[in-house]
Coordinates of C-alpha atoms and ligand atoms in Angstrom, one line a residue:
X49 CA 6.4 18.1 -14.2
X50 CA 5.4 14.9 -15.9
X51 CA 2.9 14.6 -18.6
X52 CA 1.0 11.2 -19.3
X53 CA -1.7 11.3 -22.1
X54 CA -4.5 8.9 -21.2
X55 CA -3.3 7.6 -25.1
X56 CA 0.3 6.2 -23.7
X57 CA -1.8 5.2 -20.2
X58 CA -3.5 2.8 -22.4
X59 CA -0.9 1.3 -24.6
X60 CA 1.1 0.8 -21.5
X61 CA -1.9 -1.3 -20.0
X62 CA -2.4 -3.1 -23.3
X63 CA 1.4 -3.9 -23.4
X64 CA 2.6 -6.8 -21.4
X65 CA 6.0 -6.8 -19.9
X66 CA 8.8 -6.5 -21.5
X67 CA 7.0 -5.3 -24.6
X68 CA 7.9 -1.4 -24.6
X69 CA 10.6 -0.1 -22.3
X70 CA 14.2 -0.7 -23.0
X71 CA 15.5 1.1 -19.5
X72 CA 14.3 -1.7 -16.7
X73 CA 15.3 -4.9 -16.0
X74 CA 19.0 -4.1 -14.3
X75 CA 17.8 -6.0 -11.3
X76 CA 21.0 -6.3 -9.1
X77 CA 18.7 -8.7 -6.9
X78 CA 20.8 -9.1 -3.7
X79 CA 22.6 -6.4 -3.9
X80 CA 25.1 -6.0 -0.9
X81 CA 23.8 -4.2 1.7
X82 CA 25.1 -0.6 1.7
X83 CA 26.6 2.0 4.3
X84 CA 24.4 4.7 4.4
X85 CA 20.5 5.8 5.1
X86 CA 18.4 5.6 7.7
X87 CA 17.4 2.4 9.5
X88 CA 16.9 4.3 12.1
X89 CA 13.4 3.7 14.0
X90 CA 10.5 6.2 13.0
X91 CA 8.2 8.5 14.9
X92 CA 6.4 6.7 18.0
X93 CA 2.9 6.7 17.9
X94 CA 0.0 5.2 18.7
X95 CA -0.6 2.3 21.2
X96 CA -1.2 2.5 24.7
X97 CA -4.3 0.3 24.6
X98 CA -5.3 -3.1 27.1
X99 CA -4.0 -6.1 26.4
X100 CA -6.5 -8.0 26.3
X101 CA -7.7 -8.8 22.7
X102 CA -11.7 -8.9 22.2
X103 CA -12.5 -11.2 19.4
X104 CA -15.0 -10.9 17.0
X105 CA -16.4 -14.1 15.4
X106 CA -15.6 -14.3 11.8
X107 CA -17.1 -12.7 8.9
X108 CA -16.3 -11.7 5.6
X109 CA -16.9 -8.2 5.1
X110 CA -17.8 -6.6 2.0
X111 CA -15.9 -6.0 -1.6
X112 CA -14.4 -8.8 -1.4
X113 CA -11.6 -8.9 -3.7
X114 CA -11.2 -9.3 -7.0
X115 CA -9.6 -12.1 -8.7
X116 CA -7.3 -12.4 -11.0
X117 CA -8.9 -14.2 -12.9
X118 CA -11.9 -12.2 -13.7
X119 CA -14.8 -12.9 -16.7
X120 CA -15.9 -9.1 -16.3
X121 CA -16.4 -8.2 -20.3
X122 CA -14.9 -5.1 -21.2
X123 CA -17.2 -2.6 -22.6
X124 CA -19.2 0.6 -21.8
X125 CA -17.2 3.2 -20.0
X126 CA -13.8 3.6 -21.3
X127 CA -12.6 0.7 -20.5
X128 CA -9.7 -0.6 -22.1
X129 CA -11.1 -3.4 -24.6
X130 CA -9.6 -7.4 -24.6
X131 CA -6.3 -7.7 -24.8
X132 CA -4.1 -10.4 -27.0
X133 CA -0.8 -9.4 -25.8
X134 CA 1.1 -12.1 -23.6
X135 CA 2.8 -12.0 -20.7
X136 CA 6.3 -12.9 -21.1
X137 CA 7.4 -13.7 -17.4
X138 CA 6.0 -15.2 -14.1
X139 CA 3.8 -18.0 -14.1
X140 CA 1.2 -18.9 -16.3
X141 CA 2.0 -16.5 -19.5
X142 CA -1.3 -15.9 -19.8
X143 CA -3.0 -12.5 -21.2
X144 CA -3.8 -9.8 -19.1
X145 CA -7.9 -10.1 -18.3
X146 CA -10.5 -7.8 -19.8
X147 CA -10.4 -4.2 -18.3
X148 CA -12.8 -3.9 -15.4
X149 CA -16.8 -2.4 -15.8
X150 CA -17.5 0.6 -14.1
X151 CA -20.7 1.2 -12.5
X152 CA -23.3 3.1 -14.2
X153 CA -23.3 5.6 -11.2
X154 CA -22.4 6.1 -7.7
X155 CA -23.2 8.6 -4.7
X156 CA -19.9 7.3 -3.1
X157 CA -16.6 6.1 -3.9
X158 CA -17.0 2.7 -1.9
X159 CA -20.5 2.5 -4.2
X160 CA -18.2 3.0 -7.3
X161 CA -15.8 0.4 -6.3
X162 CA -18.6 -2.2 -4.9
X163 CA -20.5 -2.0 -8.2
X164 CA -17.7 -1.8 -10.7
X165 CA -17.1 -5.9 -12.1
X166 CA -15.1 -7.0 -10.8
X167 CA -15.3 -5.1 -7.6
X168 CA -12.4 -2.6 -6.2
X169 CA -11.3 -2.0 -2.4
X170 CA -11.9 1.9 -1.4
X171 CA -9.9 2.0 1.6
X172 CA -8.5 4.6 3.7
X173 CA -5.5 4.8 6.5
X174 CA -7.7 5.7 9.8
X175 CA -6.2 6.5 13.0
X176 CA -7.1 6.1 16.6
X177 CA -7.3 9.4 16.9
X178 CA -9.4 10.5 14.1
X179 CA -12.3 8.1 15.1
X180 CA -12.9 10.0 18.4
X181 CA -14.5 12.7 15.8
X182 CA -17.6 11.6 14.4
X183 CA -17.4 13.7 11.2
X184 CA -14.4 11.7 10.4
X185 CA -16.1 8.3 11.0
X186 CA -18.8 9.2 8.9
X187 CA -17.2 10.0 5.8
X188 CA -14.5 7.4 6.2
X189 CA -17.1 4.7 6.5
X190 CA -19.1 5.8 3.9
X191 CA -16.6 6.5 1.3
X192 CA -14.5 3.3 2.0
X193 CA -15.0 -0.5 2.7
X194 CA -11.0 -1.1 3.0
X195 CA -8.9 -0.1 6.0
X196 CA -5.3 0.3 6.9
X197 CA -4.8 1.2 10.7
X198 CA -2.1 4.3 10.2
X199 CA -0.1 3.3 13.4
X200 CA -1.6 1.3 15.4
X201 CA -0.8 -2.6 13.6
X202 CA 3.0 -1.3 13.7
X203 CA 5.3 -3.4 15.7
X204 CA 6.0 -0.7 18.7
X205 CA 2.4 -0.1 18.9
X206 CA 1.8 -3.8 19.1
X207 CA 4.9 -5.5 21.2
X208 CA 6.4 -2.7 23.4
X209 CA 8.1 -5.2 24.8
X210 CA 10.0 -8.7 24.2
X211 CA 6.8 -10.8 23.9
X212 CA 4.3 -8.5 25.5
X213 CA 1.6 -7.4 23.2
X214 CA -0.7 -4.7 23.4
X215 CA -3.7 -5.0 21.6
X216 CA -6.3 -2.4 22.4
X217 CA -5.8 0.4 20.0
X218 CA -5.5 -2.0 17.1
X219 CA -8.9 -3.6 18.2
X220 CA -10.4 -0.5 18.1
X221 CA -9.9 0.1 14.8
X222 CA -10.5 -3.1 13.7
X223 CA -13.8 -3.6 15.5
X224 CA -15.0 -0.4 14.0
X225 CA -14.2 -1.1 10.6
X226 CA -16.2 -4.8 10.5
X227 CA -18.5 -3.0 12.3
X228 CA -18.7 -0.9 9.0
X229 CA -18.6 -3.7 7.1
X230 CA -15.4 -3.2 6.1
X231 CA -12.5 -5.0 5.5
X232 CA -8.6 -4.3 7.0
X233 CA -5.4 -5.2 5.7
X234 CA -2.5 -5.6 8.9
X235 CA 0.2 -2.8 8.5
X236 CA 2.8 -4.2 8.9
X237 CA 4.3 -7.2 10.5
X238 CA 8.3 -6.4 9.3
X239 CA 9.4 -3.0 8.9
X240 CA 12.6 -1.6 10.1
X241 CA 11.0 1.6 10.9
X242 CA 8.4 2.0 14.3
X243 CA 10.2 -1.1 16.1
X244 CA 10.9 -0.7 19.6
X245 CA 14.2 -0.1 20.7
X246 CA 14.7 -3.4 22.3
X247 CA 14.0 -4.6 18.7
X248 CA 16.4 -1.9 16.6
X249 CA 19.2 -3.2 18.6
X250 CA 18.8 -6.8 18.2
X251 CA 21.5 -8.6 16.5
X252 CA 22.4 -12.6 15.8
X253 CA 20.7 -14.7 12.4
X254 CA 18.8 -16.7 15.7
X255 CA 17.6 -14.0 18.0
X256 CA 16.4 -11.9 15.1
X257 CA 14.6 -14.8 13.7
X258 CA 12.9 -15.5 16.7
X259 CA 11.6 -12.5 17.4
X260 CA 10.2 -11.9 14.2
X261 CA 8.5 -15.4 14.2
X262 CA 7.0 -14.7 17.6
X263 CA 6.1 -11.2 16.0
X264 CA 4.0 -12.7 13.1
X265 CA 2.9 -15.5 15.0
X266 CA 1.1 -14.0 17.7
X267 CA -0.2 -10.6 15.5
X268 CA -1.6 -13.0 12.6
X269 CA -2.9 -15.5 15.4
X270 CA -4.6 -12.4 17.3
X271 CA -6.5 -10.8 14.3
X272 CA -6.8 -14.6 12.5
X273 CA -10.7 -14.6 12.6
X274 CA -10.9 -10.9 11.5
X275 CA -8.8 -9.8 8.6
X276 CA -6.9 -12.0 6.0
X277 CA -4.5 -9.6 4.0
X278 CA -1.5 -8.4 5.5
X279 CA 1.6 -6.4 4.5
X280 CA 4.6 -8.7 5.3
X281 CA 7.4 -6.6 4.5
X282 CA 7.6 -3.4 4.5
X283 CA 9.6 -1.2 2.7
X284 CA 13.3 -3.3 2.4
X285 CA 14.9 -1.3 -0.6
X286 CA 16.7 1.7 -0.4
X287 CA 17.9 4.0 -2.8
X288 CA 20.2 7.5 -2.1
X289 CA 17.1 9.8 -2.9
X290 CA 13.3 9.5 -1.2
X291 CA 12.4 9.3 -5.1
X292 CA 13.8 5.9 -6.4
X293 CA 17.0 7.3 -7.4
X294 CA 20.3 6.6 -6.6
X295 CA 21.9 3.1 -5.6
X296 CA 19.1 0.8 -5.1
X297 CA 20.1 -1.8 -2.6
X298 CA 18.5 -3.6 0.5
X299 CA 18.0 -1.8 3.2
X300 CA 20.5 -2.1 6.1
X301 CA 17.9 -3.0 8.6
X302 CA 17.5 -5.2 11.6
X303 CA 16.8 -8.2 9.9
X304 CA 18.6 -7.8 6.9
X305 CA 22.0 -6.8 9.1
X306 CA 20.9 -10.3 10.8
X307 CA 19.6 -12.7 8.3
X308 CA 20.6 -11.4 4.9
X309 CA 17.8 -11.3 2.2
X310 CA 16.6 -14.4 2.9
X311 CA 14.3 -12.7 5.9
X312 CA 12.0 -11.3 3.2
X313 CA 11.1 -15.6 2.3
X314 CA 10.9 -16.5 5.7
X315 CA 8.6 -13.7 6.9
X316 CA 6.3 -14.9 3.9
X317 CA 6.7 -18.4 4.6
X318 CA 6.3 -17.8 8.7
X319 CA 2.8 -15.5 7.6
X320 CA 1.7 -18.3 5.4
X321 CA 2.2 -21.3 7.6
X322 CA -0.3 -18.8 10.1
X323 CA -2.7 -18.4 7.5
X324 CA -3.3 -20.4 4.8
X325 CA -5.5 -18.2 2.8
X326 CA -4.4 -14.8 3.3
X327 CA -3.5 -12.6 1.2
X328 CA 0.1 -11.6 1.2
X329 CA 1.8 -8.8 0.2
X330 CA 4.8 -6.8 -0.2
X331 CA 4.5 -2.9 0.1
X332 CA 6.8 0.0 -1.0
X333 CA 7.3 3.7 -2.1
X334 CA 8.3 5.3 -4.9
X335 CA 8.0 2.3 -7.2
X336 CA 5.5 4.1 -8.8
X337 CA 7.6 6.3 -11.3
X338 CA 9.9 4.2 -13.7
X339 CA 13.5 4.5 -11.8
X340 CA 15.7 2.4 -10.3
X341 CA 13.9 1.3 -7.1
X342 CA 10.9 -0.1 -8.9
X343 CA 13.4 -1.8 -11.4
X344 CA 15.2 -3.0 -8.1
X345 CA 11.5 -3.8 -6.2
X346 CA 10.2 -5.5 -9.4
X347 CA 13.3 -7.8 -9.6
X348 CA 13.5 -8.7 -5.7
X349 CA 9.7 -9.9 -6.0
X350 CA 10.3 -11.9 -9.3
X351 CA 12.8 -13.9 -7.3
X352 CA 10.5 -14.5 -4.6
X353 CA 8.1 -16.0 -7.3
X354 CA 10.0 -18.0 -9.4
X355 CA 11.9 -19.6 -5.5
X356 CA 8.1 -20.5 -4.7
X357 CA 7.6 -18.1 -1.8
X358 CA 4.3 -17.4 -0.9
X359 CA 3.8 -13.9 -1.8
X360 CA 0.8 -12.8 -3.4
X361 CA 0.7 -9.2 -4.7
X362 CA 2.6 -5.9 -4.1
X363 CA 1.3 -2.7 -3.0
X364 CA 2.6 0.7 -4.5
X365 CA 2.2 3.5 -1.8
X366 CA 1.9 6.2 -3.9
X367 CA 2.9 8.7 -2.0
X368 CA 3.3 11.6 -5.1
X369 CA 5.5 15.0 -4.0
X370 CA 7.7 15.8 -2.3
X371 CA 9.6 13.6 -0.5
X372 CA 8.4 10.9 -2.7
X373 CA 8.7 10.0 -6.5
X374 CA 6.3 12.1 -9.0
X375 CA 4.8 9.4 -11.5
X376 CA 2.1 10.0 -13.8
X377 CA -0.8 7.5 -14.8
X378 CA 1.2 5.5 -17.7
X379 CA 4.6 5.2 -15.5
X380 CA 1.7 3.4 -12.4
X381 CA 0.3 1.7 -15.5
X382 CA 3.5 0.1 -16.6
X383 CA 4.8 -0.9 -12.9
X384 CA 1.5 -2.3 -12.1
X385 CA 1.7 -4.0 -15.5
X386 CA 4.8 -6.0 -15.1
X387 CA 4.0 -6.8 -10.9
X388 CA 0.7 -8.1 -12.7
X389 CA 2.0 -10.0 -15.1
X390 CA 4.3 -12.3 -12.5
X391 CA 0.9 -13.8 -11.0
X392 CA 1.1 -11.3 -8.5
X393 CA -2.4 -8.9 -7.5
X394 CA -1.5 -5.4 -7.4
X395 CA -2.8 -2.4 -5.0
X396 CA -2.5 1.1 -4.6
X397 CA -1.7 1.1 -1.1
X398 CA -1.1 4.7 0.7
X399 CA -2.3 7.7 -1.6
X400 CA -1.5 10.5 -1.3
X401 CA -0.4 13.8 -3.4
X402 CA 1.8 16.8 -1.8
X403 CA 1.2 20.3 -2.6
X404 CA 3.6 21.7 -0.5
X405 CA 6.7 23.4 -2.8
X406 CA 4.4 23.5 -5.2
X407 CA 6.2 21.0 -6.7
X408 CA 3.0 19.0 -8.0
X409 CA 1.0 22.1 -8.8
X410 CA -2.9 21.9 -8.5
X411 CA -3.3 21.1 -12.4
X412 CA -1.2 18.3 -12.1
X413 CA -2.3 17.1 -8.7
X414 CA -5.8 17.2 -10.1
X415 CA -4.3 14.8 -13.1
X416 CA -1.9 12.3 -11.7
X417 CA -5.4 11.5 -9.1
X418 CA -7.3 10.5 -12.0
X419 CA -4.8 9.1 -14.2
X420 CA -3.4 7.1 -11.0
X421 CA -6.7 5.8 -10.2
X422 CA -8.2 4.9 -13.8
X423 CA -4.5 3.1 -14.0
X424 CA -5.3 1.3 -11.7
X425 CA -8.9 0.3 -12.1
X426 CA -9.0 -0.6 -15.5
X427 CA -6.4 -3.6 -14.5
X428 CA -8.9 -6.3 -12.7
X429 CA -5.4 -7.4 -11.0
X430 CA -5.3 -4.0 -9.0
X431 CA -7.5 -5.3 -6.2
X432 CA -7.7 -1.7 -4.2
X433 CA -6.6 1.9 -4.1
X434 CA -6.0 3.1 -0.3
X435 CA -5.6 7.0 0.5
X436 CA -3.4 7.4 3.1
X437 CA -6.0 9.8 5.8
X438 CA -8.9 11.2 4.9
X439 CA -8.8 14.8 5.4
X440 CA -5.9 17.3 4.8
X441 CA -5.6 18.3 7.9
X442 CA -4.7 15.2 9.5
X443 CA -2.3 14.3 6.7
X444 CA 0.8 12.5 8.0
X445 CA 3.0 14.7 5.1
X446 CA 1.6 18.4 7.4
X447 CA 5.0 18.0 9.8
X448 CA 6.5 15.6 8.3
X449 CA 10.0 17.3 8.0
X450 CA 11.1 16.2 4.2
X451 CA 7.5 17.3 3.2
X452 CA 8.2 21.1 2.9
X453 CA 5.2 21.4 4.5
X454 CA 6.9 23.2 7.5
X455 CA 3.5 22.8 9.6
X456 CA 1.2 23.9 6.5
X457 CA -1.5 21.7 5.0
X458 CA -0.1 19.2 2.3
X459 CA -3.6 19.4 0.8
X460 CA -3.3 16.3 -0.2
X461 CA -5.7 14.8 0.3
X462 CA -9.5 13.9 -0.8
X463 CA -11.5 15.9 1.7
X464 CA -11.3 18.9 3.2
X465 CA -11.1 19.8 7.0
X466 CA -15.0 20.8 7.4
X467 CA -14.8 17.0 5.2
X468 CA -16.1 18.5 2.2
X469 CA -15.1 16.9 -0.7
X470 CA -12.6 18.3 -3.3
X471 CA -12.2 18.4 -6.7
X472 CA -9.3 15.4 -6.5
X473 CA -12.4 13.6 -4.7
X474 CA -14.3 14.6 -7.9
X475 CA -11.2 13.1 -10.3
X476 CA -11.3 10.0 -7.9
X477 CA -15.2 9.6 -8.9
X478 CA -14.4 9.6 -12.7
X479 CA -11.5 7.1 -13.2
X480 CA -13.3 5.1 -11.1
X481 CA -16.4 5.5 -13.4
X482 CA -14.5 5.4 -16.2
X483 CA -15.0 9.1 -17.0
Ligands
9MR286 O1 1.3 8.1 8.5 C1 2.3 7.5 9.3 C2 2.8 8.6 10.3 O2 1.8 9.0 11.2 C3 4.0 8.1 11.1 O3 4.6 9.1 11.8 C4 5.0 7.5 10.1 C5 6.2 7.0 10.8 O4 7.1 6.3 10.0 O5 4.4 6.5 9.3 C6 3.4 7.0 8.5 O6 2.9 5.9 7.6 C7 3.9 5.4 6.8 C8 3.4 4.0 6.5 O7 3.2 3.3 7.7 C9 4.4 3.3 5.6 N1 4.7 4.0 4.4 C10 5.0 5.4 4.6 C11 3.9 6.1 5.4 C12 4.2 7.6 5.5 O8 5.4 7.8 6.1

């Protein structure tokens, strides 16, 4: 159990980095590559579709987002108020911005987030199969204007084979999401988990490098003309424990094992010289707590900035419980903080909070979603918060086998499975409200 008074929540926001905690900052960036842990490729899933891709002409979607550089004036609402502090590292030094307006009221969360100044990203992880259920669709497209495709953008799903791309399932996401008028961020171009097998095995600095430049150049060139933020890389620390504890180091992956950590620059500067514009992003769990992989995380990506690479902002999964790291609002506060404060946007990326084990009771699950979220939204950097599904049921943590779920609902979610809302959708509404 971790307690976070919305008092400390604050201070951490108003606090640049560097300003409070003594305990970060080891930062072994480069660390040697370790022995153990997984590397091993994840479930399957997904894919299957044509190959054909059907392109839509270009548009921009709604909730666009926010800047960094926002002139919303703090105020009504419980926002925090202007702050004075400044930033101490990354570029610019300048102060963090005002704290963001909430809306004066909302029917839905994608209402909340449209209307709050500057505006926030609702989005959701939707997959294939939940939008052959028209309950599902409904709710997802009215609660959210932000989509992550839960699968189906992975690199199996999308090249089952050297060079061959499969397209269809990912179009069909994407199509019904601008459809929806909503945006989609690609998940993910370089991840060592979901790769094929012909792309686990790969070794040699030149093959690896090829294939992952083919990789992002034909998946960015595909969806060019219908979404611009991507996750890059996914997921390349490691620590001994799921929670952020333990040995933080580079993961031993494909294109680590290949290219050392220079593969995490050149998949930025391959996805930039595809996209000018886009946004860019690096995304990871349990950096969400204050431990040693978000001291390892925050490190790795304050290299990337001061060498120039063209990374934009970092996304925090969020993924609370068991397996993952338990954080309350003012240890998302700080992390978000310091990311922040190199230039870098910030996101809640995949959240989610397990009750199985009863290791988050409901109290605290009820808690850490509105001190999460308010965390989050009072910071104009924090662009969007993404729940990862939208009803329990179809929760990815139900059989997944570290989730002590054993086949039970995580209930972790925001809706039920008759997609009723809960009362976490209910502490979602008033952070983002500023209630
Ligand atoms: O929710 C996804 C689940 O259906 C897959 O089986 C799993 C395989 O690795 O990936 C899940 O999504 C993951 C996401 O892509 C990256 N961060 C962790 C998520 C939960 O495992």
């Amino acid at each position: 159990m971790r307690t976070t008074s919305l008092t400390f929540l604050f201070s951490a926001f108003l606090c640049a980095a560097g300003c409070s905690d003594g305990g970060d900052g080891a930062g072994e960036t480069g660390g040697a590559g370790a022995t153990s842990g997984s590397g091993g490729a994840g479930a399957t899933s997904g894919s299957g579709g044509a190959t054909t891709g059907t392109s839509a002409t270009t548009g921009s979607g709604s909730g666009g987002a926010a800047a960094s550089t926002s002139s919303a004036t703090s105020g009504s609402g419980g926002g925090a108020t202007t702050s004075t502090s400044s930033a101490t590292s990354g570029s610019g030094g300048s102060s963090p911005a005002p704290a963001r307006v909430p809306a004066a009221s909302a029917s839905t969360l994608r209402e909340a987030g449209e209307k709050a100044n500057p505006p926030l990203l609702i989005g959701a992880a939707i997959s294939g199969g939940g939008l052959n259920d028209n309950n599902y669709k409904r709710v997802a497209a009215a609660e959210h204007n932000y989509v992550t495709a839960e699968n189906e953008m992975k690199w199996d799903a999308l090249e089952p084979n050297p060079g061959q791309f499969s397209w269809g399932a990912a179009d069909n996401i994407v199509n019904w999401a601008r459809s929806n008028n909503m945006k989609v961020k690609g998940h993910t171009l370089v991840w060592h988990s979901q790769l094929p097998g012909w792309m686990n095995s790969m070794t040699g600095a030149t093959q690896v490098e090829q294939a992952m430049r083919r990789h992002i150049e034909n998946v960015m060139g595909h969806f060019k003309d219908r979404l611009n933020h991507w996750d890059v890389v996914n997921e390349a620390v490691l620590t001994d424990s799921d929670t952020g504890v333990g040995n933080p180091r580079m993961r031993p992956t494909v294109f680590f094992n290949a290219l050392g950590e220079r593969y995490l620059d050149l998949a930025f500067q391959i996805a930039r010289e595809q996209d000018p514009t886009a946004k860019l992003y690096y995304n990871d769990y349990s950096i969400d707590a204050r431990n040693e992989k978000a001291d390892f995380v925050y490190e790795m990506v304050k290299g990337m900035v001061e060498r120039g690479v063209p990374i934009d902002g970092v996304g925090l999964q969020m993924h609370i419980g068991p397996p993952n790291n338990e954080a309350g609002g003012a240890d998302v506060a700080y992390n978000l903080r310091r990311f922040a404060d190199l230039g870098l946007e910030v996101l809640i990326s995949e959240m989610d909070i397990n009750r199985c084990g009863d290791v988050v009771t409901a109290d605290e699950q009820l808690t850490y979603y509105h001190d999460i979220v308010e965390a989050c939204f009072v910071m104009p950097e924090c662009v969007g918060i993404t729940f990862w599904g939208i009803n329990d049921g179809r929760s990815w943590l139900n059989s997944w086998s570290t989730a002590r779920c054993n086949g039970r609902s995580s209930e972790s979610l925001l809706f039920n499975d008759q997609y009723q809302k809960k009362e976490t959708y209910n502490r979602v509404m008033d952070a983002l409200l500023g209630r």
